[in-house]
Amino acid sequence: MDQYKKPVLTDPIERVAPYDSFALDVLAGLSEPHKSIPSQYLYDDIGSRLFVEITRLPEYYLTACERDVLAANAPCIGSYVANAPFNLVEFGPGDGHKTSLLIDHFRARRFDFCYVPIDISPSAIATLCPTLRRDFPGLEITPLVSEYFTGIRSLSRRSRRRNLVLFLGSNIGNFSPDQARRFLRNLWLSLNHGDILLIGFDLMKDIDVLRRAYNDDQGVTAAFNLNLLKRITRELDGNFALSRFRHFGTYNPASGAMESYLVSLTHQHVHVGAIRRTFPFRAWESIHTEHSRKYLESDIAALASDTAFVVCEHLYDSKRWFVDSVWEVQKTDRKSVV
């Protein structure tokens, strides 16, 4: 997918520099007995575009289900923020087509809000903003190229508005249970009393449905994962030969998650120049690249309780395959320490 060209930036974009840990995480992950690289590194500019392609695949039911949720429940979601100006904050907005359903409803009701997309990919932000300005003339947009917590804290320092934060697409499922709790607790600490979080969860369902969603016939999911090796080669002077690896997606009943791996097809050695290390691979040895946990309603309730959020309600699609859950931050009677 090297044919993608970086778009010209046409909107003012605030860049909040993240901590660059890619090389260190590659070193640590490929040095372990069971090799792995954090899934966040799948989403460079090319990976972000490939993921947008994945969301449009017929096998990838999650996007259609969540659109169902948002289209049917936009008035309900809007009721939580209708009475005062607010920031509509979105973590990892992608191409914005789901969020457009909410933006369209909020503008029709003349809500006073600013849309704040936050993403680590400059290209993703640069592609999104002109599209939204074309579709919604006059929409106030304050894009941030940043890690999520850096961005939300930067926003909170200069804005007194209430926040409606969108963490859609079951992105929380990419974390292990402990990581999810740490992420959400840090988010709670970064938000203000009365802020609202709309968070998506992919629910447990038939395993064959899950496996098809992560092993599409067109091979886009495979290209998305293999792009991680391309990224190491581009950015860290690696010499991965993609023809010697294949993508493998499977359901793990022990963790309740779909898991993605890049499997070495032969015994080989891969050098990464930026960290001056050569890593041996046995034939059929794997690199774990992605974890996508599926949830029960009881899991969602426990996660909210553990991280101090208050569950307001669950909003389901027509198949009840997916839920966007509305959570509120209440800090009046809670300690703001971990």
XYZ file of C-alpha atoms in Angstrom:
338
model
C 0.000 0.000 0.000
C 2.974 2.310 -0.567
C 1.067 4.148 -3.283
C -0.649 6.307 -0.683
C 0.593 9.898 -0.664
C 0.452 12.135 2.372
C -2.319 14.720 1.892
C -1.555 18.428 1.933
C -2.573 19.945 5.276
C -5.346 22.413 4.561
C -6.641 23.041 8.097
C -4.911 24.567 11.126
C -3.873 21.585 13.220
C -2.417 21.722 16.697
C 0.353 19.174 17.138
C 0.957 17.939 20.675
C 4.173 15.933 20.487
C 3.829 12.381 21.850
C 6.564 10.430 23.545
C 8.342 8.505 20.798
C 8.707 4.926 22.062
C 8.385 2.926 18.824
C 12.020 1.747 18.717
C 12.043 0.817 22.400
C 8.796 -1.138 22.116
C 10.066 -3.007 19.040
C 13.270 -3.865 20.904
C 11.385 -5.060 23.969
C 8.678 -6.915 22.049
C 10.940 -8.802 19.654
C 13.306 -9.764 22.494
C 10.612 -11.622 24.427
C 10.226 -15.438 24.202
C 6.717 -14.809 22.807
C 7.247 -11.901 20.433
C 4.734 -9.053 20.336
C 4.445 -5.409 19.300
C 1.745 -3.116 20.780
C -1.218 -2.679 18.457
C -1.003 1.132 18.626
C 1.856 0.937 16.095
C -0.448 -0.519 13.457
C -1.922 2.967 13.013
C 0.647 4.984 11.110
C -0.629 7.004 8.136
C -0.877 3.946 5.866
C -2.261 1.725 8.618
C -4.952 4.278 9.437
C -6.072 4.293 5.787
C -6.100 0.505 5.657
C -8.199 0.383 8.802
C -10.765 2.689 7.187
C -10.909 0.162 4.321
C -11.472 -2.627 6.854
C -14.461 -0.807 8.354
C -16.129 -0.848 4.918
C -15.763 -4.597 4.366
C -18.930 -6.727 4.422
C -17.377 -9.164 6.919
C -16.522 -6.401 9.373
C -19.938 -6.068 11.008
C -18.830 -3.700 13.782
C -19.081 -0.503 11.735
C -22.588 -1.210 10.418
C -23.776 -2.181 13.887
C -22.431 0.982 15.459
C -23.925 3.145 12.711
C -27.235 1.486 13.589
C -26.736 2.469 17.222
C -25.833 6.086 16.491
C -28.538 6.639 13.871
C -31.252 5.314 16.176
C -30.017 7.015 19.352
C -28.668 10.423 18.284
C -31.512 12.247 20.119
C -30.814 10.242 23.273
C -27.075 10.966 23.110
C -27.728 14.633 22.444
C -29.961 14.904 25.499
C -26.935 14.541 27.768
C -25.287 17.739 26.462
C -28.097 19.802 24.949
C -28.369 22.465 27.648
C -24.957 24.162 27.384
C -22.013 24.586 24.980
C -19.797 21.499 24.791
C -16.825 19.910 23.067
C -17.522 16.828 20.962
C -14.185 15.051 21.459
C -13.339 11.939 19.448
C -10.431 9.587 20.014
C -9.186 8.052 16.756
C -11.939 9.401 14.459
C -11.015 7.497 11.274
C -12.939 8.927 8.325
C -15.630 10.419 10.591
C -18.578 8.800 8.819
C -20.122 7.449 12.043
C -19.589 10.668 13.957
C -21.205 12.575 11.099
C -24.517 11.088 12.203
C -24.183 12.852 15.548
C -22.823 16.065 14.042
C -25.753 16.217 11.640
C -28.265 15.760 14.470
C -26.547 18.276 16.765
C -26.424 20.927 14.040
C -30.061 20.349 13.126
C -30.932 21.020 16.783
C -28.656 24.094 16.785
C -26.453 22.797 19.596
C -23.458 24.962 20.471
C -20.449 22.664 20.159
C -16.908 22.344 18.844
C -15.706 19.108 17.256
C -12.274 18.021 18.562
C -10.819 14.974 16.765
C -7.667 13.579 18.430
C -5.370 11.197 16.558
C -1.657 10.391 16.474
C -1.730 10.290 12.656
C -1.292 13.706 10.970
C -2.520 12.238 7.692
C -5.725 10.908 9.264
C -6.522 14.335 10.729
C -5.557 16.160 7.536
C -7.884 13.967 5.477
C -10.793 14.192 7.916
C -11.038 17.943 8.463
C -11.577 19.105 4.860
C -14.227 16.420 4.405
C -16.174 17.581 7.447
C -15.843 21.244 6.489
C -17.221 20.400 3.054
C -20.122 18.360 4.449
C -20.868 20.720 7.359
C -20.067 24.323 6.347
C -19.344 26.471 9.382
C -18.619 23.519 11.692
C -16.175 24.580 14.394
C -13.272 22.103 14.421
C -10.194 22.059 16.645
C -8.115 19.062 15.508
C -5.286 17.739 17.691
C -2.455 15.531 16.466
C -1.624 13.914 19.756
C -1.834 10.916 22.022
C -5.271 10.840 23.629
C -4.465 11.959 27.182
C -2.028 14.641 26.047
C -4.756 15.993 23.775
C -7.609 15.939 26.277
C -5.457 17.598 28.955
C -4.379 20.269 26.476
C -8.043 20.893 25.662
C -9.070 21.035 29.332
C -6.427 23.667 30.085
C -8.019 26.137 27.686
C -11.694 25.200 27.531
C -14.277 25.286 30.312
C -16.890 23.571 28.178
C -18.331 20.219 29.106
C -16.911 17.317 27.099
C -18.769 14.562 25.272
C -15.966 12.096 24.521
C -16.414 9.449 21.825
C -14.341 6.272 22.060
C -16.107 4.276 19.379
C -15.559 1.124 17.354
C -14.788 -1.180 20.284
C -11.272 0.247 20.507
C -11.315 -0.558 24.214
C -11.229 -4.220 23.203
C -7.636 -3.764 21.961
C -6.520 -3.582 25.588
C -6.042 -6.411 28.065
C -8.355 -6.165 31.107
C -5.611 -4.499 33.183
C -4.709 -2.108 30.364
C -8.371 -1.205 29.870
C -8.731 -0.357 33.544
C -5.588 1.786 33.511
C -6.676 3.555 30.315
C -10.153 4.344 31.600
C -8.935 5.394 35.036
C -6.457 7.788 33.405
C -9.268 9.086 31.197
C -11.475 9.630 34.265
C -8.654 11.592 35.902
C -8.218 13.703 32.735
C -11.903 14.654 32.508
C -14.050 16.994 34.575
C -17.088 16.387 36.726
C -20.155 16.056 34.503
C -18.289 15.043 31.348
C -19.846 12.232 29.303
C -18.097 9.267 27.673
C -19.742 7.315 24.848
C -17.764 4.090 24.598
C -18.250 1.187 22.185
C -18.084 -2.511 23.098
C -18.266 -5.457 20.724
C -20.390 -8.100 22.430
C -19.798 -11.852 22.615
C -21.372 -13.664 19.668
C -21.017 -16.638 17.301
C -17.322 -17.458 16.843
C -17.644 -17.939 13.066
C -18.980 -14.384 12.753
C -15.961 -13.151 14.695
C -13.426 -15.095 12.658
C -14.804 -13.864 9.337
C -14.617 -10.261 10.544
C -10.866 -10.563 11.168
C -9.986 -12.693 8.127
C -11.608 -10.917 5.166
C -11.561 -12.438 1.687
C -9.908 -9.365 0.133
C -6.885 -9.570 2.432
C -7.181 -6.019 3.752
C -6.800 -7.124 7.369
C -3.687 -9.078 6.390
C -2.252 -5.979 4.655
C -3.093 -3.880 7.724
C -1.065 -6.181 9.983
C 1.795 -6.702 7.529
C 2.131 -2.930 7.225
C 3.598 -3.030 10.741
C 6.639 -4.840 9.330
C 6.796 -2.292 6.492
C 6.730 0.472 9.094
C 9.659 -1.055 11.002
C 11.556 -1.302 7.719
C 10.758 2.317 6.769
C 11.219 4.018 10.118
C 13.719 1.805 11.952
C 15.881 0.530 9.077
C 14.566 -3.023 9.290
C 14.899 -5.696 6.613
C 11.682 -7.702 7.000
C 10.787 -9.709 3.882
C 6.980 -9.633 3.841
C 6.783 -12.744 1.657
C 8.216 -14.700 4.584
C 5.364 -13.776 6.928
C 1.606 -14.284 6.866
C -1.246 -12.892 8.895
C -3.254 -15.250 11.109
C -6.387 -14.229 13.017
C -8.055 -16.548 15.524
C -10.451 -16.561 18.480
C -8.984 -17.313 21.906
C -11.726 -18.647 24.217
C -9.475 -18.286 27.270
C -9.165 -14.506 26.824
C -12.525 -13.996 25.080
C -10.732 -12.147 22.295
C -9.908 -12.240 18.625
C -6.124 -12.242 18.297
C -3.927 -11.371 15.316
C -0.451 -12.696 14.626
C 2.245 -12.366 11.974
C 3.698 -15.849 11.491
C 7.187 -16.513 10.160
C 6.994 -19.029 7.304
C 10.645 -20.043 7.560
C 13.668 -19.940 9.830
C 15.175 -16.487 9.358
C 17.004 -13.559 10.941
C 15.720 -9.978 10.759
C 17.951 -6.969 11.432
C 16.621 -3.638 12.746
C 19.306 -1.033 12.145
C 17.941 1.739 14.368
C 18.380 -0.435 17.460
C 21.368 -2.404 16.130
C 19.807 -5.753 16.818
C 19.206 -8.920 14.809
C 16.257 -11.073 15.837
C 16.033 -14.813 15.063
C 12.702 -16.334 13.994
C 11.949 -20.031 13.993
C 9.697 -21.402 11.278
C 6.067 -20.806 12.401
C 7.091 -18.494 15.228
C 4.710 -15.553 15.578
C 4.560 -11.871 16.489
C 1.383 -10.995 18.383
C 0.018 -7.754 16.907
C -3.557 -7.287 18.049
C -6.009 -8.283 20.749
C -9.730 -7.508 20.365
C -11.695 -8.559 23.412
C -15.429 -9.259 23.234
C -17.601 -8.282 26.168
C -20.572 -9.406 28.208
C -22.810 -6.759 29.803
C -21.505 -7.868 33.201
C -17.929 -7.185 32.030
C -18.909 -3.647 31.024
C -20.546 -2.938 34.380
C -17.472 -4.190 36.252
C -15.114 -2.120 34.094
C -17.078 1.082 34.707
C -17.260 0.420 38.436
C -13.536 -0.342 38.679
C -12.627 2.946 36.976
C -15.122 5.214 38.819
C -17.427 5.936 35.872
C -21.197 5.894 36.340
C -23.153 3.932 33.717
C -26.142 5.947 32.486
C -27.485 3.508 29.864
C -26.597 1.005 27.139
C -27.540 1.686 23.504
C -27.758 -1.436 21.288
C -27.915 -2.125 17.560
C -30.901 -4.054 16.206
C -29.030 -7.409 16.392
C -27.678 -6.683 19.882
C -24.208 -7.502 18.582
C -22.759 -4.169 19.653
C -23.344 -1.583 22.377
C -22.404 2.057 22.822
C -22.509 2.696 26.538
C -23.100 6.162 28.031
C -20.926 6.841 31.078
C -20.716 9.966 33.229
C -17.843 11.391 35.267
C -18.916 12.181 38.822
C -16.164 13.600 40.996
C -18.097 15.416 43.697
C -18.003 12.537 46.166
C -14.999 10.640 44.812
C -11.291 10.933 45.376
C -9.351 11.945 42.281
C -6.408 9.653 42.977
C -5.665 6.146 41.739
